[in-house]
CSV table of C-alpha atoms in Angstrom, one decimal:
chain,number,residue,atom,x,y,z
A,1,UNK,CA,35.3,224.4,-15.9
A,2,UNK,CA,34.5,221.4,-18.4
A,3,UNK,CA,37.4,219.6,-16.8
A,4,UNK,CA,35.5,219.7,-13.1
A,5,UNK,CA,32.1,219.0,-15.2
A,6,UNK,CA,33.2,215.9,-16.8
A,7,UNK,CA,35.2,214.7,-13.5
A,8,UNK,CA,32.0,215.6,-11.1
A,9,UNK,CA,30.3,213.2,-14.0
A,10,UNK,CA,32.9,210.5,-13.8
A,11,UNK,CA,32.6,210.3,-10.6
A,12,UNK,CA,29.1,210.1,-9.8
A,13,UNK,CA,29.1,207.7,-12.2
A,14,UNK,CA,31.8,205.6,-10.2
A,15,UNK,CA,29.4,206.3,-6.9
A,16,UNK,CA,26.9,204.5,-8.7
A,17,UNK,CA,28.3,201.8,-9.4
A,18,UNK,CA,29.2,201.2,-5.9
A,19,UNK,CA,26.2,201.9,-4.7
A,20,UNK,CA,23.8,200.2,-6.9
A,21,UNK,CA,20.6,199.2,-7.2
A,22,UNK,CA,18.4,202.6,-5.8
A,23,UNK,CA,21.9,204.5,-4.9
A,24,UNK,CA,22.4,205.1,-8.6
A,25,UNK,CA,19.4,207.1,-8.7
A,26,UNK,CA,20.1,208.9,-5.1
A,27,UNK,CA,23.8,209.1,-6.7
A,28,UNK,CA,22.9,211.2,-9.5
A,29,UNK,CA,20.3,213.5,-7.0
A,30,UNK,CA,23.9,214.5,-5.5
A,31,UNK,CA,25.3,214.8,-8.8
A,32,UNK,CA,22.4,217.3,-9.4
A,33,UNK,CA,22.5,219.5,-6.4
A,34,UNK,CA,26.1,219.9,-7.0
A,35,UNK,CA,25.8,220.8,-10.8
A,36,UNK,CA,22.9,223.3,-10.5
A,37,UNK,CA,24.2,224.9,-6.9
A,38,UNK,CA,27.6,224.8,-7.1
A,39,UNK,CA,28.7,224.8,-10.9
A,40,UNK,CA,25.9,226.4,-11.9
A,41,UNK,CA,24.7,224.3,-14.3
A,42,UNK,CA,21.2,224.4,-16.0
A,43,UNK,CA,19.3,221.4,-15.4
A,44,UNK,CA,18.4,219.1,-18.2
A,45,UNK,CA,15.4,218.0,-19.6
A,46,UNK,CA,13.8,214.9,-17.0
A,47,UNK,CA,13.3,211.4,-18.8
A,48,UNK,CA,9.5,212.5,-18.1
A,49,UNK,CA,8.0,209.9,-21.2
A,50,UNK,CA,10.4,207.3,-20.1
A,51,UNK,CA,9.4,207.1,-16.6
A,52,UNK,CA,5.9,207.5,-17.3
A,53,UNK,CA,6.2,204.5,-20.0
A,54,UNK,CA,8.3,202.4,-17.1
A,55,UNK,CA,5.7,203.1,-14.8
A,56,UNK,CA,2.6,201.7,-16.4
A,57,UNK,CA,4.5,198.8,-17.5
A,58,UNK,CA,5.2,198.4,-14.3
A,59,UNK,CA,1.5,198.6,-12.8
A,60,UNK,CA,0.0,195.7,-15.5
A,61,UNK,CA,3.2,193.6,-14.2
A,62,UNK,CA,2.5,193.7,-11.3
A,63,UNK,CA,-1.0,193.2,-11.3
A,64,UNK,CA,-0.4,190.2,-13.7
A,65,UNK,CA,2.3,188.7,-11.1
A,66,UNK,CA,-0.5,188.8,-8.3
A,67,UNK,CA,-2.9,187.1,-10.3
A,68,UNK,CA,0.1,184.5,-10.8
A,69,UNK,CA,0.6,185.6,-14.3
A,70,UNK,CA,4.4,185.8,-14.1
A,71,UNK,CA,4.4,181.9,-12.1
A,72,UNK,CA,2.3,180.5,-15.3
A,73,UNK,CA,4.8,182.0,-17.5
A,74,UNK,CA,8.0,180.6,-15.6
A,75,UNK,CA,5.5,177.5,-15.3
A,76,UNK,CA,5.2,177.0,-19.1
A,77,UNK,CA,9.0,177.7,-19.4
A,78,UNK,CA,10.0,175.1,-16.7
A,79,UNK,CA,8.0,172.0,-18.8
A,80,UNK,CA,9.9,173.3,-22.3
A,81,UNK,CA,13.0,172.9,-20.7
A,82,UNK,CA,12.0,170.0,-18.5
A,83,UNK,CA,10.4,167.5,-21.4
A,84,UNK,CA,13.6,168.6,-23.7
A,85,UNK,CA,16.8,168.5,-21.6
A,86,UNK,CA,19.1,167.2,-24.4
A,87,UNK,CA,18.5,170.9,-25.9
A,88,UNK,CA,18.6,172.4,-22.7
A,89,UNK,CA,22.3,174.6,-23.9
A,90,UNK,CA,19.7,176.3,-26.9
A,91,UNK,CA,16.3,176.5,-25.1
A,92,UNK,CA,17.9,178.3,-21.7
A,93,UNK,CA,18.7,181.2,-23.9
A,94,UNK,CA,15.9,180.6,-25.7
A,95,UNK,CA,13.3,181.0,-23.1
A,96,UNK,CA,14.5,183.6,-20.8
A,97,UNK,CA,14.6,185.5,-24.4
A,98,UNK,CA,11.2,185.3,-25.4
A,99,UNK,CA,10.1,185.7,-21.5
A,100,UNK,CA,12.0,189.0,-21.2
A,101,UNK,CA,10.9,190.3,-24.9
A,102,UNK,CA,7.3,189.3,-23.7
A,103,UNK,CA,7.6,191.1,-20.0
A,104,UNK,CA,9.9,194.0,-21.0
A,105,UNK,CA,11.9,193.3,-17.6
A,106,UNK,CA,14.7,191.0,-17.1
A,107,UNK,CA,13.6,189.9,-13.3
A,108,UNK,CA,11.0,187.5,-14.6
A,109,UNK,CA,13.6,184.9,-15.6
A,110,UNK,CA,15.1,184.9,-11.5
A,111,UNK,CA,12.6,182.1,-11.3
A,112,UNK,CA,13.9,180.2,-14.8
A,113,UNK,CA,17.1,180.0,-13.7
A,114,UNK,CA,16.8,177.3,-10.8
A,115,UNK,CA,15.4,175.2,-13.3
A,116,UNK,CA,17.9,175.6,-15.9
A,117,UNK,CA,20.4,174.4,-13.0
A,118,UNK,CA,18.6,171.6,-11.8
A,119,UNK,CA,18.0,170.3,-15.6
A,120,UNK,CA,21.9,170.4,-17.1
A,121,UNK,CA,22.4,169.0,-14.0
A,122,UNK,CA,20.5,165.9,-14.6
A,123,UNK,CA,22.1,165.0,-17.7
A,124,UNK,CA,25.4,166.0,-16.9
A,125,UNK,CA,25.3,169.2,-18.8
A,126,UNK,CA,28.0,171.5,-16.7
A,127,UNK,CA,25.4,174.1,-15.6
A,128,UNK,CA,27.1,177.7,-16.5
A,129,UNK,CA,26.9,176.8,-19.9
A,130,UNK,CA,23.2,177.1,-20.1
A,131,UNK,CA,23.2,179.6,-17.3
A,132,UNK,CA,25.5,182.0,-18.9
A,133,UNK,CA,23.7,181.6,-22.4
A,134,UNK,CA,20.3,182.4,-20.5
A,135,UNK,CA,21.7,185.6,-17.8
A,136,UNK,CA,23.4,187.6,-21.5
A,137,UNK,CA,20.0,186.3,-23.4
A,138,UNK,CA,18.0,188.2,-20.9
A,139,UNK,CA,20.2,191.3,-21.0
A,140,UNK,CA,20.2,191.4,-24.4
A,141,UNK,CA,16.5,190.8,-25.2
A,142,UNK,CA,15.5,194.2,-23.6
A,143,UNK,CA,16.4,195.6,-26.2
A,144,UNK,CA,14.4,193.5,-28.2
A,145,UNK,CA,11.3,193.9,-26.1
A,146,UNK,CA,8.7,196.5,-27.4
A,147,UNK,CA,7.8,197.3,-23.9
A,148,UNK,CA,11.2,197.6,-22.1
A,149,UNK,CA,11.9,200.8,-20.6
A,150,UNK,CA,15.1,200.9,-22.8
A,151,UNK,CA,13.5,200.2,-26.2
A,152,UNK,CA,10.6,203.1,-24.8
A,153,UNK,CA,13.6,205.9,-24.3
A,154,UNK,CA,14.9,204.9,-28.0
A,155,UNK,CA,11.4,204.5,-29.7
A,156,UNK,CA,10.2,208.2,-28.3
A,157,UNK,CA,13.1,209.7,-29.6
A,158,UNK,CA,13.3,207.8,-33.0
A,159,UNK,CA,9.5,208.6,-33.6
A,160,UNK,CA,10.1,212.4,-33.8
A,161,UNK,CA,13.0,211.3,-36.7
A,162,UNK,CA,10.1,209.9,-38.8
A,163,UNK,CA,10.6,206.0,-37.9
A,164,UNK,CA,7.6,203.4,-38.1
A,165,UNK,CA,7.5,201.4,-35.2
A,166,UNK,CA,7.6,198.1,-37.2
A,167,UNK,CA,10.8,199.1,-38.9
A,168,UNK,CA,12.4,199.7,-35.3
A,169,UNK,CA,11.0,196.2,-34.5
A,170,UNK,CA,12.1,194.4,-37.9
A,171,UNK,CA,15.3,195.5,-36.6
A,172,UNK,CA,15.7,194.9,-33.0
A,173,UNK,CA,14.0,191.6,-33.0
A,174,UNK,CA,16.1,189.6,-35.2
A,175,UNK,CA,19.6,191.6,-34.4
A,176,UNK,CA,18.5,190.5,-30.1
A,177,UNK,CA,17.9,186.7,-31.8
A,178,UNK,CA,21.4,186.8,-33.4
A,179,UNK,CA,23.1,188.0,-30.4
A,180,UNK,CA,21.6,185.4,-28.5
A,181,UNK,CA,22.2,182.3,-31.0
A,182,UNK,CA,26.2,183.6,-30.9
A,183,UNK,CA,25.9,183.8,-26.9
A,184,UNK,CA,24.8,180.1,-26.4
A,185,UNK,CA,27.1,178.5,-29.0
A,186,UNK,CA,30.0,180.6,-26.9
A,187,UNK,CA,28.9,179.8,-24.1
A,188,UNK,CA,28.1,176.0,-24.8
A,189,UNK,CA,31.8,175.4,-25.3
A,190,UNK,CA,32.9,177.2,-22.0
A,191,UNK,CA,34.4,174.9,-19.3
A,192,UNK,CA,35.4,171.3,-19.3
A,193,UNK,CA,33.0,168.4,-19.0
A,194,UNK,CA,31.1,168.6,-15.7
A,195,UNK,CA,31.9,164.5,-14.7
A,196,UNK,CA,35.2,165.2,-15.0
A,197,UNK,CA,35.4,168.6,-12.9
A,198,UNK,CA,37.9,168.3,-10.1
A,199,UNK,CA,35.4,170.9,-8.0
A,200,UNK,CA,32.0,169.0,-8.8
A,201,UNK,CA,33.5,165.3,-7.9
A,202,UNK,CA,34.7,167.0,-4.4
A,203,UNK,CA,31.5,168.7,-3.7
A,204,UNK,CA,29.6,165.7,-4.5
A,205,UNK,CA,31.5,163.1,-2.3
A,206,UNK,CA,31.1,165.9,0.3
A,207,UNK,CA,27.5,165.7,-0.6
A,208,UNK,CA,27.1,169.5,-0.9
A,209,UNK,CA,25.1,169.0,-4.3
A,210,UNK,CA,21.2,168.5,-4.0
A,211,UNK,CA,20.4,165.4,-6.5
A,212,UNK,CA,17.1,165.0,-8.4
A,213,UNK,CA,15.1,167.8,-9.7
A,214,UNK,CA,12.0,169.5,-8.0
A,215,UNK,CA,8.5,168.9,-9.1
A,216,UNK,CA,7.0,172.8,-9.6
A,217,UNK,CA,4.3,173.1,-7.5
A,218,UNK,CA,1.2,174.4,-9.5
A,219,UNK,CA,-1.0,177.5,-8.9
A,220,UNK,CA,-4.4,177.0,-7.1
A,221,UNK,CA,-5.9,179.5,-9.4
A,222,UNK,CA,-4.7,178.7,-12.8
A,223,UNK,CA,-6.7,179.8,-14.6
A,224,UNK,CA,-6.8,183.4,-13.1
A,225,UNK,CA,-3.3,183.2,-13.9
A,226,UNK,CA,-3.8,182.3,-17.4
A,227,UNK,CA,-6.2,185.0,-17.8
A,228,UNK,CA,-3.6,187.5,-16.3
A,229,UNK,CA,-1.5,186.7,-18.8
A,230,UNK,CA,-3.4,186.3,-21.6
A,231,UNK,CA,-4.8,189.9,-21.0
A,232,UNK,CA,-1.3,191.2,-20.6
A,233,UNK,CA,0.1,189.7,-24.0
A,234,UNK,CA,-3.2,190.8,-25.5
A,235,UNK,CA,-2.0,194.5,-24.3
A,236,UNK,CA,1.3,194.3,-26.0
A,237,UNK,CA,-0.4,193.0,-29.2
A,238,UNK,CA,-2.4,196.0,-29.4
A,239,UNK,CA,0.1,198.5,-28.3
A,240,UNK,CA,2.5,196.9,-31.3
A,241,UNK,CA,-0.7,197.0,-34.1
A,242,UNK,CA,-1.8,200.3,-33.2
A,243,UNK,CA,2.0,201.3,-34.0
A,244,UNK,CA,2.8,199.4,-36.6
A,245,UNK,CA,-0.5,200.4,-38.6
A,246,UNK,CA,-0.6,204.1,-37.2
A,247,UNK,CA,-0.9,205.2,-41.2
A,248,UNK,CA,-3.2,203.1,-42.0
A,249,UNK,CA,-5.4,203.5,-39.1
A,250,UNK,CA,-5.2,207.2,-39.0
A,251,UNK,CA,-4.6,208.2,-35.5
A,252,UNK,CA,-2.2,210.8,-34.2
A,253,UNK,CA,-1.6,209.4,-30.5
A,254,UNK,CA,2.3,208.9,-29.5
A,255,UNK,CA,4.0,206.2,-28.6
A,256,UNK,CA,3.8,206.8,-25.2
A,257,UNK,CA,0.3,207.6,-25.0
A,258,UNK,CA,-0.9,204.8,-26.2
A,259,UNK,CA,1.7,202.1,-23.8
A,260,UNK,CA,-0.1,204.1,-21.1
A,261,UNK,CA,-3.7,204.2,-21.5
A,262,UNK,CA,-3.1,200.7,-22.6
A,263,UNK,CA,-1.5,199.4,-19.5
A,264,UNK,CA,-4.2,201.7,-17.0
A,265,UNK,CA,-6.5,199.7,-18.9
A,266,UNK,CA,-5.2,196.1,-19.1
A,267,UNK,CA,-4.5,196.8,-15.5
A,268,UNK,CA,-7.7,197.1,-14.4
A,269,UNK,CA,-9.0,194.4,-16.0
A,270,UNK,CA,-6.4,191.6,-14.4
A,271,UNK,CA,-8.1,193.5,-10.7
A,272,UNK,CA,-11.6,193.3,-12.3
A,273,UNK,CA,-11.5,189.7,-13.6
A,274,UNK,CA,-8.3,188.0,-12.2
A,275,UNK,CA,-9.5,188.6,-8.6
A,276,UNK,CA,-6.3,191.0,-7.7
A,277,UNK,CA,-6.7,193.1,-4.7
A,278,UNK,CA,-5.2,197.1,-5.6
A,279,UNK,CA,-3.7,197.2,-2.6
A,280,UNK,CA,-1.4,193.9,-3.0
A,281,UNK,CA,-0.4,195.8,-6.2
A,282,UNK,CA,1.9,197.6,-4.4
A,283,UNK,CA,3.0,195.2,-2.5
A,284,UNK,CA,4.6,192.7,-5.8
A,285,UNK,CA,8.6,192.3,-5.7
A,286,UNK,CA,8.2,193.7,-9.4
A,287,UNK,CA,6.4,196.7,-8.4
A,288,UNK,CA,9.5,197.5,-5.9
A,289,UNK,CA,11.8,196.3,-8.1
A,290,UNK,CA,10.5,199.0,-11.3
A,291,UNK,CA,9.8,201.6,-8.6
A,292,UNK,CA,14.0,201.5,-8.1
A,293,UNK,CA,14.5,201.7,-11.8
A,294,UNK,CA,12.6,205.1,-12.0
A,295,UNK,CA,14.4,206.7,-9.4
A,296,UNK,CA,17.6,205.5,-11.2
A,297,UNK,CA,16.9,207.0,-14.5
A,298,UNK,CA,15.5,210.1,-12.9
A,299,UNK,CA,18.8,210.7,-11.1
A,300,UNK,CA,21.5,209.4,-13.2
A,301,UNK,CA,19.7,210.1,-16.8
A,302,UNK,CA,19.3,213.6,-15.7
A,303,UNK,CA,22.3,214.5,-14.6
A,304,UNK,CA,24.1,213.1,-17.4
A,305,UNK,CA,21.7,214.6,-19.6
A,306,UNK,CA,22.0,218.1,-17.7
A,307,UNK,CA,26.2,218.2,-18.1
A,308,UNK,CA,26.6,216.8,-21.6
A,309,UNK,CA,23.5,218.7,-22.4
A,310,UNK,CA,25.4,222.1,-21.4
A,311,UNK,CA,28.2,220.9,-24.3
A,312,UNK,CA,25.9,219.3,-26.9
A,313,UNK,CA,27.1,222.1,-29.6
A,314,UNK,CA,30.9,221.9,-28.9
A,315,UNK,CA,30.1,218.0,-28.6
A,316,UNK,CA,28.5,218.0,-31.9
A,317,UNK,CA,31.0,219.7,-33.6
A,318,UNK,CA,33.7,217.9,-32.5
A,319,UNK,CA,32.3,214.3,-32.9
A,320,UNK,CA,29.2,214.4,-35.0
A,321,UNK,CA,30.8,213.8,-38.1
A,322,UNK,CA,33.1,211.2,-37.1
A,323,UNK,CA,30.3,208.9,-34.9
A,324,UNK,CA,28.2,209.0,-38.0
A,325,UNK,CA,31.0,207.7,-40.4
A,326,UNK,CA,32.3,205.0,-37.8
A,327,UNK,CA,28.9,204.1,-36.6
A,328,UNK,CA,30.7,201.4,-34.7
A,329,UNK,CA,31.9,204.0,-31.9
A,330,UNK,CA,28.3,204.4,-31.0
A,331,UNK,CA,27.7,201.1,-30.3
A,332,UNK,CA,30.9,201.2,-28.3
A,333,UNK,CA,29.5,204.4,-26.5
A,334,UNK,CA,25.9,202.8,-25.8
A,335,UNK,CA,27.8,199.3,-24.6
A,336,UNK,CA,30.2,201.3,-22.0
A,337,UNK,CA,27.1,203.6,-21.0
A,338,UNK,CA,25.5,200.7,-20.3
A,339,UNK,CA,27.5,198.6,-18.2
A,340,UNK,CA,28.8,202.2,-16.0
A,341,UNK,CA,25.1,202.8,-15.3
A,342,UNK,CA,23.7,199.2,-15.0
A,343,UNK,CA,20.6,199.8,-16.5
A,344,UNK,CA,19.7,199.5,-19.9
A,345,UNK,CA,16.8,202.5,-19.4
A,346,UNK,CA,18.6,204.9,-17.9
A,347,UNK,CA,21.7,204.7,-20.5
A,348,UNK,CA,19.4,204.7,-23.1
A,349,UNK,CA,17.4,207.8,-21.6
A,350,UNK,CA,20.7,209.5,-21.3
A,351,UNK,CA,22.2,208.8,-24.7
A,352,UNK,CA,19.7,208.0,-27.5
A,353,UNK,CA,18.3,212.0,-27.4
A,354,UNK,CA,22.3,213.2,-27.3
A,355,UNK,CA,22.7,211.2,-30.3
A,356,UNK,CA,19.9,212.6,-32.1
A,357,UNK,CA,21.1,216.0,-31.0
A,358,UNK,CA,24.1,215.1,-33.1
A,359,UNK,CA,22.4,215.0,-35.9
A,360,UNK,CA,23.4,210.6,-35.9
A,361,UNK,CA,20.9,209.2,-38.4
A,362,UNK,CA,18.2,207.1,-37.2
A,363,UNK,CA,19.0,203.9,-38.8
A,364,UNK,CA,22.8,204.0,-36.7
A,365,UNK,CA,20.8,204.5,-33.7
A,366,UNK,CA,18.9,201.6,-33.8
A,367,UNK,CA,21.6,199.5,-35.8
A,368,UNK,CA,23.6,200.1,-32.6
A,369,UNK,CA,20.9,199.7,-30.3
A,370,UNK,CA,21.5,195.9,-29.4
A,371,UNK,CA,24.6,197.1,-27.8
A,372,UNK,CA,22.8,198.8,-25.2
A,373,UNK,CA,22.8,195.2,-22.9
A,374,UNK,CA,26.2,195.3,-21.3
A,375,UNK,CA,25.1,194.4,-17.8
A,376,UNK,CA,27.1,191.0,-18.3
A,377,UNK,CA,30.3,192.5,-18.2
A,378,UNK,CA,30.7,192.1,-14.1
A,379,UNK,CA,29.1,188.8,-12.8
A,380,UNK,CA,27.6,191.3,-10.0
A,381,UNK,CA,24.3,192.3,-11.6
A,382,UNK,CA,21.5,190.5,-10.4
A,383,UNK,CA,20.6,188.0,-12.7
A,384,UNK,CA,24.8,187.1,-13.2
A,385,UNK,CA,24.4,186.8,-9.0
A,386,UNK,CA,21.2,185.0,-8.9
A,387,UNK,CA,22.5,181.5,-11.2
A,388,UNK,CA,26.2,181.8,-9.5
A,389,UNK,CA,24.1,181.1,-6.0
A,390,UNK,CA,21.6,179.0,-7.8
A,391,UNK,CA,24.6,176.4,-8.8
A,392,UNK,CA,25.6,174.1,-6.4
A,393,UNK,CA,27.6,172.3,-8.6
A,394,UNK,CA,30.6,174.5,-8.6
A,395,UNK,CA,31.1,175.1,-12.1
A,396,UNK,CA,31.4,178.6,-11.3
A,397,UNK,CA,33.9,178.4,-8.9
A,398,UNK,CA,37.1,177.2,-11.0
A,399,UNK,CA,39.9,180.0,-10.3
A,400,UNK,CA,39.7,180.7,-14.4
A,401,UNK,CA,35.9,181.6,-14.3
A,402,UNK,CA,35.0,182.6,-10.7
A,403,UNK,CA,35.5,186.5,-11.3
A,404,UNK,CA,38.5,187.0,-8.9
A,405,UNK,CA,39.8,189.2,-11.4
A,406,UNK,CA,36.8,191.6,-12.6
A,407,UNK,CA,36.6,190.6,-15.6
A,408,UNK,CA,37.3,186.3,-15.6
A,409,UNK,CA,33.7,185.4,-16.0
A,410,UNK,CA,32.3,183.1,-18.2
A,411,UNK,CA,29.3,185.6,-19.0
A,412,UNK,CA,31.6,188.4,-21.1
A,413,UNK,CA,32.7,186.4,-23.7
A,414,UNK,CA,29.6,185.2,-24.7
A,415,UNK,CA,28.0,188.5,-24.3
A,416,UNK,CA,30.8,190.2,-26.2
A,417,UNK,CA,30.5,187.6,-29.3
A,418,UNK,CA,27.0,187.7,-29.5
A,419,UNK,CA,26.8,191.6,-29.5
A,420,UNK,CA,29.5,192.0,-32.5
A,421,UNK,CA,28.3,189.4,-34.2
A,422,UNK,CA,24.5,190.5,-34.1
A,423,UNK,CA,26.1,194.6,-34.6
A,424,UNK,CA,26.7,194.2,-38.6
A,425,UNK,CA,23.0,192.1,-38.7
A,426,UNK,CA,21.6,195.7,-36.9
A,427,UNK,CA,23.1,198.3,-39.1
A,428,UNK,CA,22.2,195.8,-42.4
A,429,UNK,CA,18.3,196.0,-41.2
A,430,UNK,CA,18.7,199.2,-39.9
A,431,UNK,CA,19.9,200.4,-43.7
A,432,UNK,CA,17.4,198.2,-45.3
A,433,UNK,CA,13.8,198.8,-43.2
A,434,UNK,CA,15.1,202.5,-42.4
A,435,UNK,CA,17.9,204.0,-44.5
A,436,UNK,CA,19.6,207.3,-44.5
């Protein structure tokens, strides 16, 4: 019967990835009814605290990106990279970083990426060099973020272990930052020069390449939008000091009690004093766009979680001891996870509470966290998708990088690099800030 289990698994798992987007979620559903009516299987634990967490995140987001919050962001991004375009190979990384850490989502950076284009462009940078450092910088800064729905399914887990939220953070942090330092220097040195690119010269004499760069038009209400955001990053300050000094302040509220109440809160004060109406809430492409992600970790996470979960003690027996003396293999099971599912949250809902389960130490869990960001490994998620259309130059589109083959991209290398170089970096912290 374990056979059909794990092949029923497989192969919803395969579904989903065809499917994508809200069919993993309605993928795993099927994967459910099967399990519980036809194997008999118990169902799992839901990612209730996860999707709760996701979903209040979610609300202030949205509410910030109505008030213009998000467009100030991009906004503030698009003059770095604008008034320093000699650095634009280290600051494309850089900013869709520190935007992604800041917002907990990826999506915000859609908007970056034009820029990023339109900027190596102008100075005859070839354009998937900074393009490919900033889509794996993204990926890999959720889980650097404190408020990503990944980094939320790790930190509820790790909590109950005994680990302060500022040692998870001391971690995570600088291990993302490493990652993404190796990513751009890869991914600086991928492709020829762009003057000199058979494809660019023909495109251009065909004129298929838009020349100059757009003036961004600014907001009507900036400083609404300012306030958005500064109410927003005020949030996430908070939520970080109340977890960080939880000793020393005294209190006994959760992790996920606390990103809650604080997001209800912070978003009714964007609608109070940022002039949002409640019903365009619902209305904002991010609201849509973190509505799918719930229903994908609901399905997928809890089927997973309901199969392996029916095998955790043969599971543990047979490979507890050996994932916690070759911690590596975890970070090889979280990066595999990861890019099957397409979703940082929902792999990290599935696996972080099966590896606790195993008795896996804390400190190898979030050592090997940073390998959880292995949406780069197609060029068919998203964010890969959205700076392949954005170029017009063609530097994409050379036979050795243009993804014919699955896997001849120039996103995996740097992705791959800058995850095993940043992997030692996260178990050293990890053994430092957290130990045994």
């Amino acid at each position: 019967m374990v056979y059909l289990h794990v092949v029923l698994l497989i192969g919803i798992i395969i579904l989903a990835a065809r499917l994508g987007g809200i069919g993993v979620g309605l993928a795993g559903g099927l994967g459910m009814a099967i399990a519980v009516f036809l194997f008999g299987i118990k169902p799992g634990e839901m990612p209730i605290d996860v999707i709760l967490i996701i979903l209040s995140v979610i609300l202030a987001l949205s509410a910030m990106q109505n008030a213009g919050g998000l467009r100030f962001m991009v906004q503030v991004a698009e003059k770095l990279l604008r008034d320093h375009p000699r650095y634009i190979n280290f600051l494309a990384p850089l900013t869709t970083f520190v935007l992604t850490v800041l917002s907990g989502t990826a999506y915000i950076t859609l908007s970056v990426l034009k820029v990023i284009q339109e900027v190596a462009k102008s100075i005859g940078v070839r354009p998937s060099q900074p393009l490919t450092a900033a889509v794996v910088s993204c990926q890999i800064a959720i889980t650097a973020s404190p408020i990503s729905a990944a980094t939320a399914a790790m930190y509820v887990v790790v909590e109950k272990m005994g680990v302060p939220y500022g040692d998870v953070l001391l971690v995570i942090v600088p291990t993302g930052f490493v990652a993404i330092c190796v990513a751009a220097f890869v991914a600086s040195r991928q492709g020829g020069e762009l003057l000199n690119d058979p494809i660019f010269i023909d495109r251009k004499e065909k004129g298929l390449i838009e020349v100059g760069i757009q003036d961004s038009k600014e907001l009507p209400d900036s400083h609404l939008a300012k306030r958005a955001v500064y109410l927003f990053l005020a949030s996430v300050v908070f939520i970080v000091t109340m977890l960080i000094f939880k000793p020393i302040i005294g209190h006994k509220i959760g992790s996920r009690d606390i990103i809650i109440i604080t997001m209800f809160v912070t978003t009714l004060l964007i609608v109070v004093t940022c002039n949002v109406s409640l019903r365009s809430i619902k209305k904002a492409s991010l609201f849509s766009d973190g509505t799918e992600s719930l229903v994908v970790i609901l399905g997928i996470a809890w089927l997973s979680g309901s199969i392996i979960g029916a095998y955790i003690p043969e599971i543990k027996e047979q490979t507890g001891e050996i994932l916690r003396q070759y911690p590596a293999l975890l970070a090889l099971v979280f990066f595999i996870t990861s890019a099957a599912l397409f979703s940082h949250g929902a792999a990290a809902a599935l696996l972080i509470p099966i590896a606790a389960s195993l008795g896996i130490e804390a400190s190898t869990i979030v050592g090997a966290f940073v390998a959880m960001s292995a949406m780069y490994i197609t060029n068919i998620y998203p964010t890969a998708a959205y700076a392949i259309a954005a170029d017009d130059t063609g530097s994409y589109m050379s036979k050795r990088w243009n993804g014919s083959y699955l896997v001849n991209h120039p996103f995996i290398l740097p992705g791959l690099c800058g995850v095993g170089a940043a992997l030692p970096v996260g178990f050293f912290l990890a053994n430092t800030f957290i130990g045994g």
